[in-house]
Amino acid sequence: MKSIQVEKREIETKSTAQQPRRLRSTAKLRSLVSETFVDNGHIVMPIFVQEGRGLKQKIDSMPGIFRYSPDIELDKEIEELTNAGINTVLLFGLPRKKDAVGSDAYNPDGVVQQAIMRIKNLNEDVVIICDVCMCEYTEHGHCGILNGRGEVDNQKTLGYLTRIAEAQASAGADIVAPSAMMDDQVASIRAALDTSGFKSVPIMSYSSKFASAFYGPFREAADSAPKFGDRKSYQMDSRNIREALRETELDVDQGADILMVKPALPYLDVISAVRQKFNLPLATYNVSGEYSMVKAAAMNGWIDEERAVDEILHSMRRAGADIIITYFAKQYARRK
Ligand code: PBG
């Protein structure tokens, strides 16, 4: 028993042993007992590459993010990233032309393939992950090939996804990341890579990708909004977590090397559940809408951007993600 004076009153208290505030009293002590870290090595920067020359195009809905042509403009961005300490990028392409089968996605001279070669030529240590999908390349904006009735045909799409992954691997991609949400896409891509001499190229599977309003700014950035309907017949229903675990299990069985939960913030519970159930490395994608919300609020002076970003990125690590894909990558790394 110890007596404490409060406003001249003597109060008897037993609770002197556990006082968590002791360890919060200075920044040094708080740092000593901090539990989670966001290292530059955990972060991946998405990059939009645009067919053409001499381009660095603003994206209105994503302040601070640009589309680069695969030339000196892209080189400069890669140099800024590596100087800041970011060594891994995720590439998305905007082709010169779109068609029914998204042929520029697997064309050996397609914009992403050009960008891969450009980056490797500049700095072969940069780790290049490539999004394997069709929505930026098809004239209808869906993530696969349509059957005659306006639906995405799973089986037909698989053949195209494998061609895209092979084209990216041939150009020098380090990791391929299928995001089309077609059934069996991981198994098909694994088989294709293995038979075409790319056994050592890992697959980062978008294992649970939800149909999300938070992709809005990306669709402006990548010019990939569907021209009719939505993506709910292939992307997951945001109400479901058991389904996310089932999708993840299927991808593990099909040979995925890295798993992913996307988006991140509204799905921290899914990150945590996947972390507990599976032992593969786990990525999460802090998507465009999550980025733009913070930027918009910060530009209005409504929140402190740096503190918000710190909190957001650490929440993903705390939930159990190993890798964070985020448009904040460069600015976060720069101030560390
Ligand atoms: C599909 C793809 C999308 C994103 C990444 N890959 C868009 C979609 O599914 O509509 C969204 C990423 C983001 O919002 O930052 N190619």
GROMACS .gro file of N, CA, C and O in nm, residues 190-293:
model
  416
  190ARG      N    1   0.217  -2.049  -6.347
  190ARG     CA    2   0.331  -2.129  -6.299
  190ARG      C    3   0.372  -2.231  -6.405
  190ARG      O    4   0.491  -2.247  -6.438
  191ALA      N    5   0.271  -2.302  -6.460
  191ALA     CA    6   0.301  -2.405  -6.561
  191ALA      C    7   0.367  -2.343  -6.683
  191ALA      O    8   0.466  -2.395  -6.736
  192ALA      N    9   0.315  -2.228  -6.727
  192ALA     CA   10   0.370  -2.163  -6.846
  192ALA      C   11   0.514  -2.116  -6.822
  192ALA      O   12   0.602  -2.138  -6.905
  193LEU      N   13   0.538  -2.056  -6.707
  193LEU     CA   14   0.674  -2.007  -6.678
  193LEU      C   15   0.771  -2.125  -6.669
  193LEU      O   16   0.884  -2.118  -6.718
  194ASP      N   17   0.726  -2.233  -6.606
  194ASP     CA   18   0.815  -2.349  -6.590
  194ASP      C   19   0.853  -2.410  -6.724
  194ASP      O   20   0.967  -2.451  -6.744
  195THR      N   21   0.757  -2.415  -6.817
  195THR     CA   22   0.790  -2.478  -6.945
  195THR      C   23   0.865  -2.383  -7.038
  195THR      O   24   0.926  -2.428  -7.133
  196SER      N   25   0.860  -2.253  -7.010
  196SER     CA   26   0.931  -2.164  -7.102
  196SER      C   27   1.064  -2.113  -7.044
  196SER      O   28   1.117  -2.012  -7.089
  197GLY      N   29   1.116  -2.184  -6.944
  197GLY     CA   30   1.251  -2.153  -6.897
  197GLY      C   31   1.256  -2.050  -6.785
  197GLY      O   32   1.361  -1.993  -6.756
  198PHE      N   33   1.142  -2.023  -6.720
  198PHE     CA   34   1.142  -1.924  -6.612
  198PHE      C   35   1.101  -1.984  -6.478
  198PHE      O   36   1.024  -1.926  -6.402
  199LYS      N   37   1.156  -2.102  -6.451
  199LYS     CA   38   1.126  -2.173  -6.326
  199LYS      C   39   1.156  -2.088  -6.203
  199LYS      O   40   1.095  -2.103  -6.099
  200SER      N   41   1.255  -2.000  -6.215
  200SER     CA   42   1.298  -1.926  -6.097
  200SER      C   43   1.227  -1.792  -6.080
  200SER      O   44   1.257  -1.718  -5.987
  201VAL      N   45   1.132  -1.762  -6.166
  201VAL     CA   46   1.058  -1.636  -6.150
  201VAL      C   47   0.939  -1.659  -6.054
  201VAL      O   48   0.849  -1.738  -6.083
  202PRO      N   49   0.939  -1.592  -5.939
  202PRO     CA   50   0.831  -1.613  -5.842
  202PRO      C   51   0.700  -1.546  -5.885
  202PRO      O   52   0.700  -1.450  -5.962
  203ILE      N   53   0.591  -1.596  -5.829
  203ILE     CA   54   0.458  -1.537  -5.850
  203ILE      C   55   0.411  -1.473  -5.721
  203ILE      O   56   0.400  -1.538  -5.617
  204MET      N   57   0.387  -1.341  -5.729
  204MET     CA   58   0.321  -1.271  -5.619
  204MET      C   59   0.174  -1.266  -5.657
  204MET      O   60   0.135  -1.196  -5.749
  205SER      N   61   0.095  -1.346  -5.587
  205SER     CA   62  -0.045  -1.356  -5.627
  205SER      C   63  -0.130  -1.253  -5.553
  205SER      O   64  -0.118  -1.238  -5.432
  206TYR      N   65  -0.215  -1.183  -5.628
  206TYR     CA   66  -0.315  -1.097  -5.561
  206TYR      C   67  -0.420  -1.195  -5.509
  206TYR      O   68  -0.528  -1.210  -5.566
  207SER      N   69  -0.387  -1.266  -5.400
  207SER     CA   70  -0.469  -1.381  -5.361
  207SER      C   71  -0.607  -1.343  -5.311
  207SER      O   72  -0.704  -1.413  -5.336
  208SER      N   73  -0.617  -1.234  -5.235
  208SER     CA   74  -0.754  -1.187  -5.206
  208SER      C   75  -0.763  -1.040  -5.244
  208SER      O   76  -0.716  -0.952  -5.174
  209LYS      N   77  -0.823  -1.020  -5.360
  209LYS     CA   78  -0.841  -0.885  -5.414
  209LYS      C   79  -0.991  -0.856  -5.416
  209LYS      O   80  -1.068  -0.927  -5.480
  210PHE      N   81  -1.027  -0.754  -5.341
  210PHE     CA   82  -1.169  -0.722  -5.327
  210PHE      C   83  -1.215  -0.622  -5.431
  210PHE      O   84  -1.139  -0.533  -5.471
  211ALA      N   85  -1.342  -0.634  -5.473
  211ALA     CA   86  -1.404  -0.533  -5.559
  211ALA      C   87  -1.418  -0.408  -5.473
  211ALA      O   88  -1.491  -0.410  -5.374
  212SER      N   89  -1.346  -0.301  -5.507
  212SER     CA   90  -1.334  -0.191  -5.412
  212SER      C   91  -1.351  -0.054  -5.475
  212SER      O   92  -1.301  -0.027  -5.585
  213ALA      N   93  -1.419   0.033  -5.401
  213ALA     CA   94  -1.431   0.174  -5.443
  213ALA      C   95  -1.297   0.245  -5.435
  213ALA      O   96  -1.277   0.348  -5.497
  214PHE      N   97  -1.204   0.187  -5.360
  214PHE     CA   98  -1.074   0.252  -5.340
  214PHE      C   99  -0.980   0.240  -5.460
  214PHE      O  100  -0.869   0.288  -5.455
  215TYR      N  101  -1.023   0.173  -5.567
  215TYR     CA  102  -0.941   0.168  -5.688
  215TYR      C  103  -0.972   0.287  -5.781
  215TYR      O  104  -0.913   0.297  -5.888
  216GLY      N  105  -1.065   0.372  -5.740
  216GLY     CA  106  -1.110   0.481  -5.828
  216GLY      C  107  -0.998   0.562  -5.890
  216GLY      O  108  -0.990   0.573  -6.013
  217PRO      N  109  -0.907   0.620  -5.811
  217PRO     CA  110  -0.801   0.704  -5.871
  217PRO      C  111  -0.709   0.625  -5.964
  217PRO      O  112  -0.665   0.678  -6.067
  218PHE      N  113  -0.683   0.499  -5.933
  218PHE     CA  114  -0.600   0.414  -6.020
  218PHE      C  115  -0.661   0.404  -6.159
  218PHE      O  116  -0.591   0.405  -6.260
  219ARG      N  117  -0.792   0.393  -6.163
  219ARG     CA  118  -0.857   0.373  -6.293
  219ARG      C  119  -0.844   0.498  -6.380
  219ARG      O  120  -0.839   0.489  -6.501
  220GLU      N  121  -0.832   0.613  -6.315
  220GLU     CA  122  -0.799   0.734  -6.393
  220GLU      C  123  -0.652   0.726  -6.434
  220GLU      O  124  -0.616   0.747  -6.549
  221ALA      N  125  -0.567   0.692  -6.339
  221ALA     CA  126  -0.422   0.687  -6.366
  221ALA      C  127  -0.389   0.590  -6.478
  221ALA      O  128  -0.307   0.620  -6.565
  222ALA      N  129  -0.452   0.473  -6.476
  222ALA     CA  130  -0.418   0.369  -6.573
  222ALA      C  131  -0.519   0.362  -6.687
  222ALA      O  132  -0.509   0.275  -6.773
  223ASP      N  133  -0.615   0.454  -6.687
  223ASP     CA  134  -0.719   0.456  -6.790
  223ASP      C  135  -0.778   0.316  -6.806
  223ASP      O  136  -0.782   0.261  -6.915
  224SER      N  137  -0.822   0.258  -6.694
  224SER     CA  138  -0.861   0.116  -6.697
  224SER      C  139  -1.000   0.090  -6.642
  224SER      O  140  -1.032  -0.022  -6.605
  225ALA      N  141  -1.085   0.194  -6.635
  225ALA     CA  142  -1.221   0.171  -6.583
  225ALA      C  143  -1.298   0.084  -6.682
  225ALA      O  144  -1.287   0.103  -6.804
  226PRO      N  145  -1.378  -0.011  -6.633
  226PRO     CA  146  -1.459  -0.091  -6.726
  226PRO      C  147  -1.561  -0.003  -6.799
  226PRO      O  148  -1.620   0.086  -6.737
  227LYS      N  149  -1.578  -0.027  -6.929
  227LYS     CA  150  -1.669   0.058  -7.008
  227LYS      C  151  -1.815   0.022  -6.980
  227LYS      O  152  -1.904   0.098  -7.010
  228PHE      N  153  -1.840  -0.098  -6.930
  228PHE     CA  154  -1.976  -0.135  -6.888
  228PHE      C  155  -1.963  -0.226  -6.767
  228PHE      O  156  -1.861  -0.292  -6.747
  229GLY      N  157  -2.068  -0.225  -6.685
  229GLY     CA  158  -2.072  -0.316  -6.569
  229GLY      C  159  -1.964  -0.285  -6.467
  229GLY      O  160  -1.912  -0.174  -6.461
  230ASP      N  161  -1.934  -0.386  -6.386
  230ASP     CA  162  -1.831  -0.368  -6.282
  230ASP      C  163  -1.748  -0.496  -6.274
  230ASP      O  164  -1.760  -0.582  -6.361
  231ARG      N  165  -1.662  -0.506  -6.172
  231ARG     CA  166  -1.574  -0.622  -6.164
  231ARG      C  167  -1.621  -0.725  -6.061
  231ARG      O  168  -1.544  -0.809  -6.017
  232LYS      N  169  -1.747  -0.714  -6.019
  232LYS     CA  170  -1.790  -0.798  -5.907
  232LYS      C  171  -1.803  -0.946  -5.942
  232LYS      O  172  -1.814  -1.029  -5.852
  233SER      N  173  -1.802  -0.981  -6.073
  233SER     CA  174  -1.810  -1.123  -6.105
  233SER      C  175  -1.673  -1.190  -6.098
  233SER      O  176  -1.662  -1.312  -6.109
  234TYR      N  177  -1.567  -1.112  -6.079
  234TYR     CA  178  -1.436  -1.177  -6.059
  234TYR      C  179  -1.365  -1.130  -5.933
  234TYR      O  180  -1.299  -1.207  -5.866
  235GLN      N  181  -1.375  -1.001  -5.897
  235GLN     CA  182  -1.312  -0.957  -5.771
  235GLN      C  183  -1.404  -0.992  -5.654
  235GLN      O  184  -1.525  -1.011  -5.671
  236MET      N  185  -1.344  -0.999  -5.534
  236MET     CA  186  -1.419  -1.053  -5.420
  236MET      C  187  -1.515  -0.955  -5.355
  236MET      O  188  -1.495  -0.834  -5.359
  237ASP      N  189  -1.613  -1.012  -5.287
  237ASP     CA  190  -1.714  -0.934  -5.214
  237ASP      C  191  -1.654  -0.887  -5.082
  237ASP      O  192  -1.602  -0.968  -5.004
  238SER      N  193  -1.664  -0.757  -5.057
  238SER     CA  194  -1.596  -0.701  -4.939
  238SER      C  195  -1.656  -0.750  -4.807
  238SER      O  196  -1.598  -0.728  -4.702
  239ARG      N  197  -1.769  -0.817  -4.813
  239ARG     CA  198  -1.828  -0.866  -4.688
  239ARG      C  199  -1.766  -0.996  -4.639
  239ARG      O  200  -1.798  -1.044  -4.531
  240ASN      N  201  -1.676  -1.055  -4.719
  240ASN     CA  202  -1.634  -1.193  -4.691
  240ASN      C  203  -1.490  -1.209  -4.648
  240ASN      O  204  -1.398  -1.168  -4.719
  241ILE      N  205  -1.472  -1.275  -4.534
  241ILE     CA  206  -1.334  -1.308  -4.491
  241ILE      C  207  -1.307  -1.458  -4.508
  241ILE      O  208  -1.196  -1.497  -4.544
  242ARG      N  209  -1.406  -1.543  -4.487
  242ARG     CA  210  -1.382  -1.687  -4.510
  242ARG      C  211  -1.347  -1.711  -4.656
  242ARG      O  212  -1.259  -1.790  -4.689
  243GLU      N  213  -1.418  -1.639  -4.744
  243GLU     CA  214  -1.389  -1.655  -4.887
  243GLU      C  215  -1.245  -1.610  -4.918
  243GLU      O  216  -1.179  -1.668  -5.004
  244ALA      N  217  -1.199  -1.508  -4.847
  244ALA     CA  218  -1.062  -1.461  -4.869
  244ALA      C  219  -0.962  -1.571  -4.832
  244ALA      O  220  -0.864  -1.594  -4.901
  245LEU      N  221  -0.991  -1.641  -4.722
  245LEU     CA  222  -0.901  -1.748  -4.680
  245LEU      C  223  -0.906  -1.864  -4.780
  245LEU      O  224  -0.804  -1.926  -4.809
  246ARG      N  225  -1.024  -1.889  -4.835
  246ARG     CA  226  -1.038  -1.997  -4.932
  246ARG      C  227  -0.963  -1.962  -5.061
  246ARG      O  228  -0.888  -2.044  -5.116
  247GLU      N  229  -0.978  -1.839  -5.107
  247GLU     CA  230  -0.905  -1.794  -5.226
  247GLU      C  231  -0.754  -1.805  -5.203
  247GLU      O  232  -0.679  -1.845  -5.292
  248THR      N  233  -0.712  -1.767  -5.082
  248THR     CA  234  -0.569  -1.770  -5.050
  248THR      C  235  -0.517  -1.914  -5.053
  248THR      O  236  -0.412  -1.942  -5.111
  249GLU      N  237  -0.595  -2.003  -4.993
  249GLU     CA  238  -0.555  -2.144  -4.989
  249GLU      C  239  -0.540  -2.200  -5.130
  249GLU      O  240  -0.445  -2.274  -5.161
  250LEU      N  241  -0.633  -2.165  -5.218
  250LEU     CA  242  -0.625  -2.213  -5.357
  250LEU      C  243  -0.496  -2.164  -5.422
  250LEU      O  244  -0.429  -2.238  -5.494
  251ASP      N  245  -0.462  -2.039  -5.398
  251ASP     CA  246  -0.340  -1.985  -5.459
  251ASP      C  247  -0.214  -2.049  -5.402
  251ASP      O  248  -0.116  -2.072  -5.473
  252VAL      N  249  -0.218  -2.081  -5.273
  252VAL     CA  250  -0.104  -2.152  -5.213
  252VAL      C  251  -0.090  -2.287  -5.282
  252VAL      O  252   0.020  -2.326  -5.325
  253ASP      N  253  -0.201  -2.358  -5.297
  253ASP     CA  254  -0.198  -2.490  -5.362
  253ASP      C  255  -0.150  -2.481  -5.506
  253ASP      O  256  -0.089  -2.573  -5.558
  254GLN      N  257  -0.180  -2.370  -5.571
  254GLN     CA  258  -0.141  -2.355  -5.712
  254GLN      C  259   0.003  -2.309  -5.730
  254GLN      O  260   0.052  -2.296  -5.841
  255GLY      N  261   0.070  -2.281  -5.618
  255GLY     CA  262   0.213  -2.250  -5.629
  255GLY      C  263   0.250  -2.104  -5.612
  255GLY      O  264   0.360  -2.063  -5.653
  256ALA      N  265   0.162  -2.025  -5.551
  256ALA     CA  266   0.200  -1.885  -5.527
  256ALA      C  267   0.321  -1.878  -5.434
  256ALA      O  268   0.335  -1.960  -5.344
  257ASP      N  269   0.408  -1.781  -5.458
  257ASP     CA  270   0.527  -1.764  -5.373
  257ASP      C  271   0.506  -1.655  -5.268
  257ASP      O  272   0.565  -1.658  -5.161
  258ILE      N  273   0.428  -1.554  -5.305
  258ILE     CA  274   0.397  -1.444  -5.214
  258ILE      C  275   0.246  -1.421  -5.223
  258ILE      O  276   0.189  -1.424  -5.334
  259LEU      N  277   0.184  -1.398  -5.109
  259LEU     CA  278   0.039  -1.374  -5.106
  259LEU      C  279   0.012  -1.225  -5.094
  259LEU      O  280   0.102  -1.149  -5.060
  260MET      N  281  -0.112  -1.185  -5.120
  260MET     CA  282  -0.143  -1.042  -5.109
  260MET      C  283  -0.288  -1.021  -5.063
  260MET      O  284  -0.377  -1.097  -5.100
  261VAL      N  285  -0.306  -0.918  -4.983
  261VAL     CA  286  -0.440  -0.870  -4.950
  261VAL      C  287  -0.451  -0.729  -5.007
  261VAL      O  288  -0.364  -0.645  -4.984
  262LYS      N  289  -0.558  -0.703  -5.078
  262LYS     CA  290  -0.575  -0.575  -5.146
  262LYS      C  291  -0.722  -0.537  -5.151
  262LYS      O  292  -0.802  -0.622  -5.188
  263PRO      N  293  -0.760  -0.412  -5.119
  263PRO     CA  294  -0.682  -0.305  -5.057
  263PRO      C  295  -0.631  -0.342  -4.917
  263PRO      O  296  -0.655  -0.453  -4.870
  264ALA      N  297  -0.568  -0.245  -4.851
  264ALA     CA  298  -0.509  -0.273  -4.720
  264ALA      C  299  -0.596  -0.224  -4.604
  264ALA      O  300  -0.641  -0.302  -4.521
  265LEU      N  301  -0.619  -0.094  -4.597
  265LEU     CA  302  -0.681  -0.037  -4.476
  265LEU      C  303  -0.817  -0.094  -4.440
  265LEU      O  304  -0.842  -0.124  -4.324
  266PRO      N  305  -0.910  -0.111  -4.537
  266PRO     CA  306  -1.040  -0.166  -4.495
  266PRO      C  307  -1.033  -0.317  -4.470
  266PRO      O  308  -1.135  -0.377  -4.434
  267TYR      N  309  -0.914  -0.378  -4.489
  267TYR     CA  310  -0.902  -0.525  -4.480
  267TYR      C  311  -0.790  -0.568  -4.387
  267TYR      O  312  -0.730  -0.674  -4.406
  268LEU      N  313  -0.762  -0.489  -4.285
  268LEU     CA  314  -0.655  -0.525  -4.191
  268LEU      C  315  -0.688  -0.657  -4.120
  268LEU      O  316  -0.599  -0.735  -4.086
  269ASP      N  317  -0.817  -0.683  -4.101
  269ASP     CA  318  -0.856  -0.811  -4.039
  269ASP      C  319  -0.820  -0.929  -4.130
  269ASP      O  320  -0.781  -1.036  -4.082
  270VAL      N  321  -0.832  -0.907  -4.261
  270VAL     CA  322  -0.798  -1.015  -4.355
  270VAL      C  323  -0.646  -1.038  -4.353
  270VAL      O  324  -0.599  -1.152  -4.352
  271ILE      N  325  -0.570  -0.930  -4.348
  271ILE     CA  326  -0.424  -0.942  -4.340
  271ILE      C  327  -0.388  -1.026  -4.218
  271ILE      O  328  -0.310  -1.122  -4.225
  272SER      N  329  -0.450  -0.993  -4.106
  272SER     CA  330  -0.419  -1.063  -3.982
  272SER      C  331  -0.457  -1.211  -3.990
  272SER      O  332  -0.380  -1.300  -3.949
  273ALA      N  333  -0.572  -1.239  -4.049
  273ALA     CA  334  -0.617  -1.379  -4.060
  273ALA      C  335  -0.527  -1.459  -4.155
  273ALA      O  336  -0.492  -1.574  -4.127
  274VAL      N  337  -0.489  -1.397  -4.266
  274VAL     CA  338  -0.402  -1.467  -4.362
  274VAL      C  339  -0.265  -1.492  -4.298
  274VAL      O  340  -0.207  -1.600  -4.310
  275ARG      N  341  -0.216  -1.391  -4.226
  275ARG     CA  342  -0.087  -1.405  -4.157
  275ARG      C  343  -0.088  -1.525  -4.063
  275ARG      O  344   0.008  -1.601  -4.055
  276GLN      N  345  -0.199  -1.540  -3.988
  276GLN     CA  346  -0.204  -1.648  -3.889
  276GLN      C  347  -0.216  -1.784  -3.954
  276GLN      O  348  -0.166  -1.883  -3.901
  277LYS      N  349  -0.282  -1.790  -4.068
  277LYS     CA  350  -0.310  -1.921  -4.128
  277LYS      C  351  -0.204  -1.972  -4.225
  277LYS      O  352  -0.190  -2.092  -4.245
  278PHE      N  353  -0.129  -1.880  -4.287
  278PHE     CA  354  -0.035  -1.923  -4.390
  278PHE      C  355   0.106  -1.873  -4.358
  278PHE      O  356   0.122  -1.768  -4.296
  279ASN      N  357   0.204  -1.949  -4.406
  279ASN     CA  358   0.342  -1.913  -4.373
  279ASN      C  359   0.419  -1.849  -4.488
  279ASN      O  360   0.538  -1.823  -4.476
  280LEU      N  361   0.351  -1.823  -4.599
  280LEU     CA  362   0.422  -1.758  -4.710
  280LEU      C  363   0.437  -1.609  -4.681
  280LEU      O  364   0.361  -1.552  -4.603
  281PRO      N  365   0.533  -1.544  -4.746
  281PRO     CA  366   0.543  -1.398  -4.732
  281PRO      C  367   0.411  -1.334  -4.774
  281PRO      O  368   0.346  -1.381  -4.868
  282LEU      N  369   0.375  -1.228  -4.705
  282LEU     CA  370   0.245  -1.164  -4.729
  282LEU      C  371   0.266  -1.016  -4.764
  282LEU      O  372   0.330  -0.942  -4.689
  283ALA      N  373   0.208  -0.977  -4.878
  283ALA     CA  374   0.212  -0.836  -4.917
  283ALA      C  375   0.073  -0.776  -4.898
  283ALA      O  376  -0.027  -0.847  -4.895
  284THR      N  377   0.068  -0.645  -4.884
  284THR     CA  378  -0.061  -0.577  -4.890
  284THR      C  379  -0.046  -0.455  -4.978
  284THR      O  380   0.063  -0.400  -4.990
  285TYR      N  381  -0.156  -0.419  -5.044
  285TYR     CA  382  -0.153  -0.308  -5.139
  285TYR      C  383  -0.233  -0.191  -5.083
  285TYR      O  384  -0.355  -0.198  -5.074
  286ASN      N  385  -0.161  -0.088  -5.042
  286ASN     CA  386  -0.218   0.038  -4.994
  286ASN      C  387  -0.260   0.115  -5.121
  286ASN      O  388  -0.182   0.188  -5.177
  287VAL      N  389  -0.384   0.094  -5.165
  287VAL     CA  390  -0.422   0.131  -5.302
  287VAL      C  391  -0.445   0.280  -5.324
  287VAL      O  392  -0.442   0.359  -5.229
  288SER      N  393  -0.473   0.312  -5.449
  288SER     CA  394  -0.482   0.453  -5.490
  288SER      C  395  -0.581   0.535  -5.406
  288SER      O  396  -0.549   0.648  -5.368
  289GLY      N  397  -0.698   0.481  -5.379
  289GLY     CA  398  -0.798   0.558  -5.303
  289GLY      C  399  -0.750   0.586  -5.161
  289GLY      O  400  -0.779   0.693  -5.105
  290GLU      N  401  -0.676   0.493  -5.105
  290GLU     CA  402  -0.622   0.513  -4.970
  290GLU      C  403  -0.517   0.624  -4.972
  290GLU      O  404  -0.503   0.700  -4.876
  291TYR      N  405  -0.444   0.632  -5.081
  291TYR     CA  406  -0.344   0.738  -5.099
  291TYR      C  407  -0.413   0.873  -5.118
  291TYR      O  408  -0.382   0.971  -5.049
  292SER      N  409  -0.508   0.876  -5.211
  292SER     CA  410  -0.570   1.004  -5.247
  292SER      C  411  -0.651   1.064  -5.132
  292SER      O  412  -0.657   1.186  -5.118
  293MET      N  413  -0.711   0.980  -5.049
  293MET     CA  414  -0.786   1.031  -4.933
  293MET      C  415  -0.694   1.110  -4.840
  293MET      O  416  -0.729   1.217  -4.793
   0.00000   0.00000   0.00000
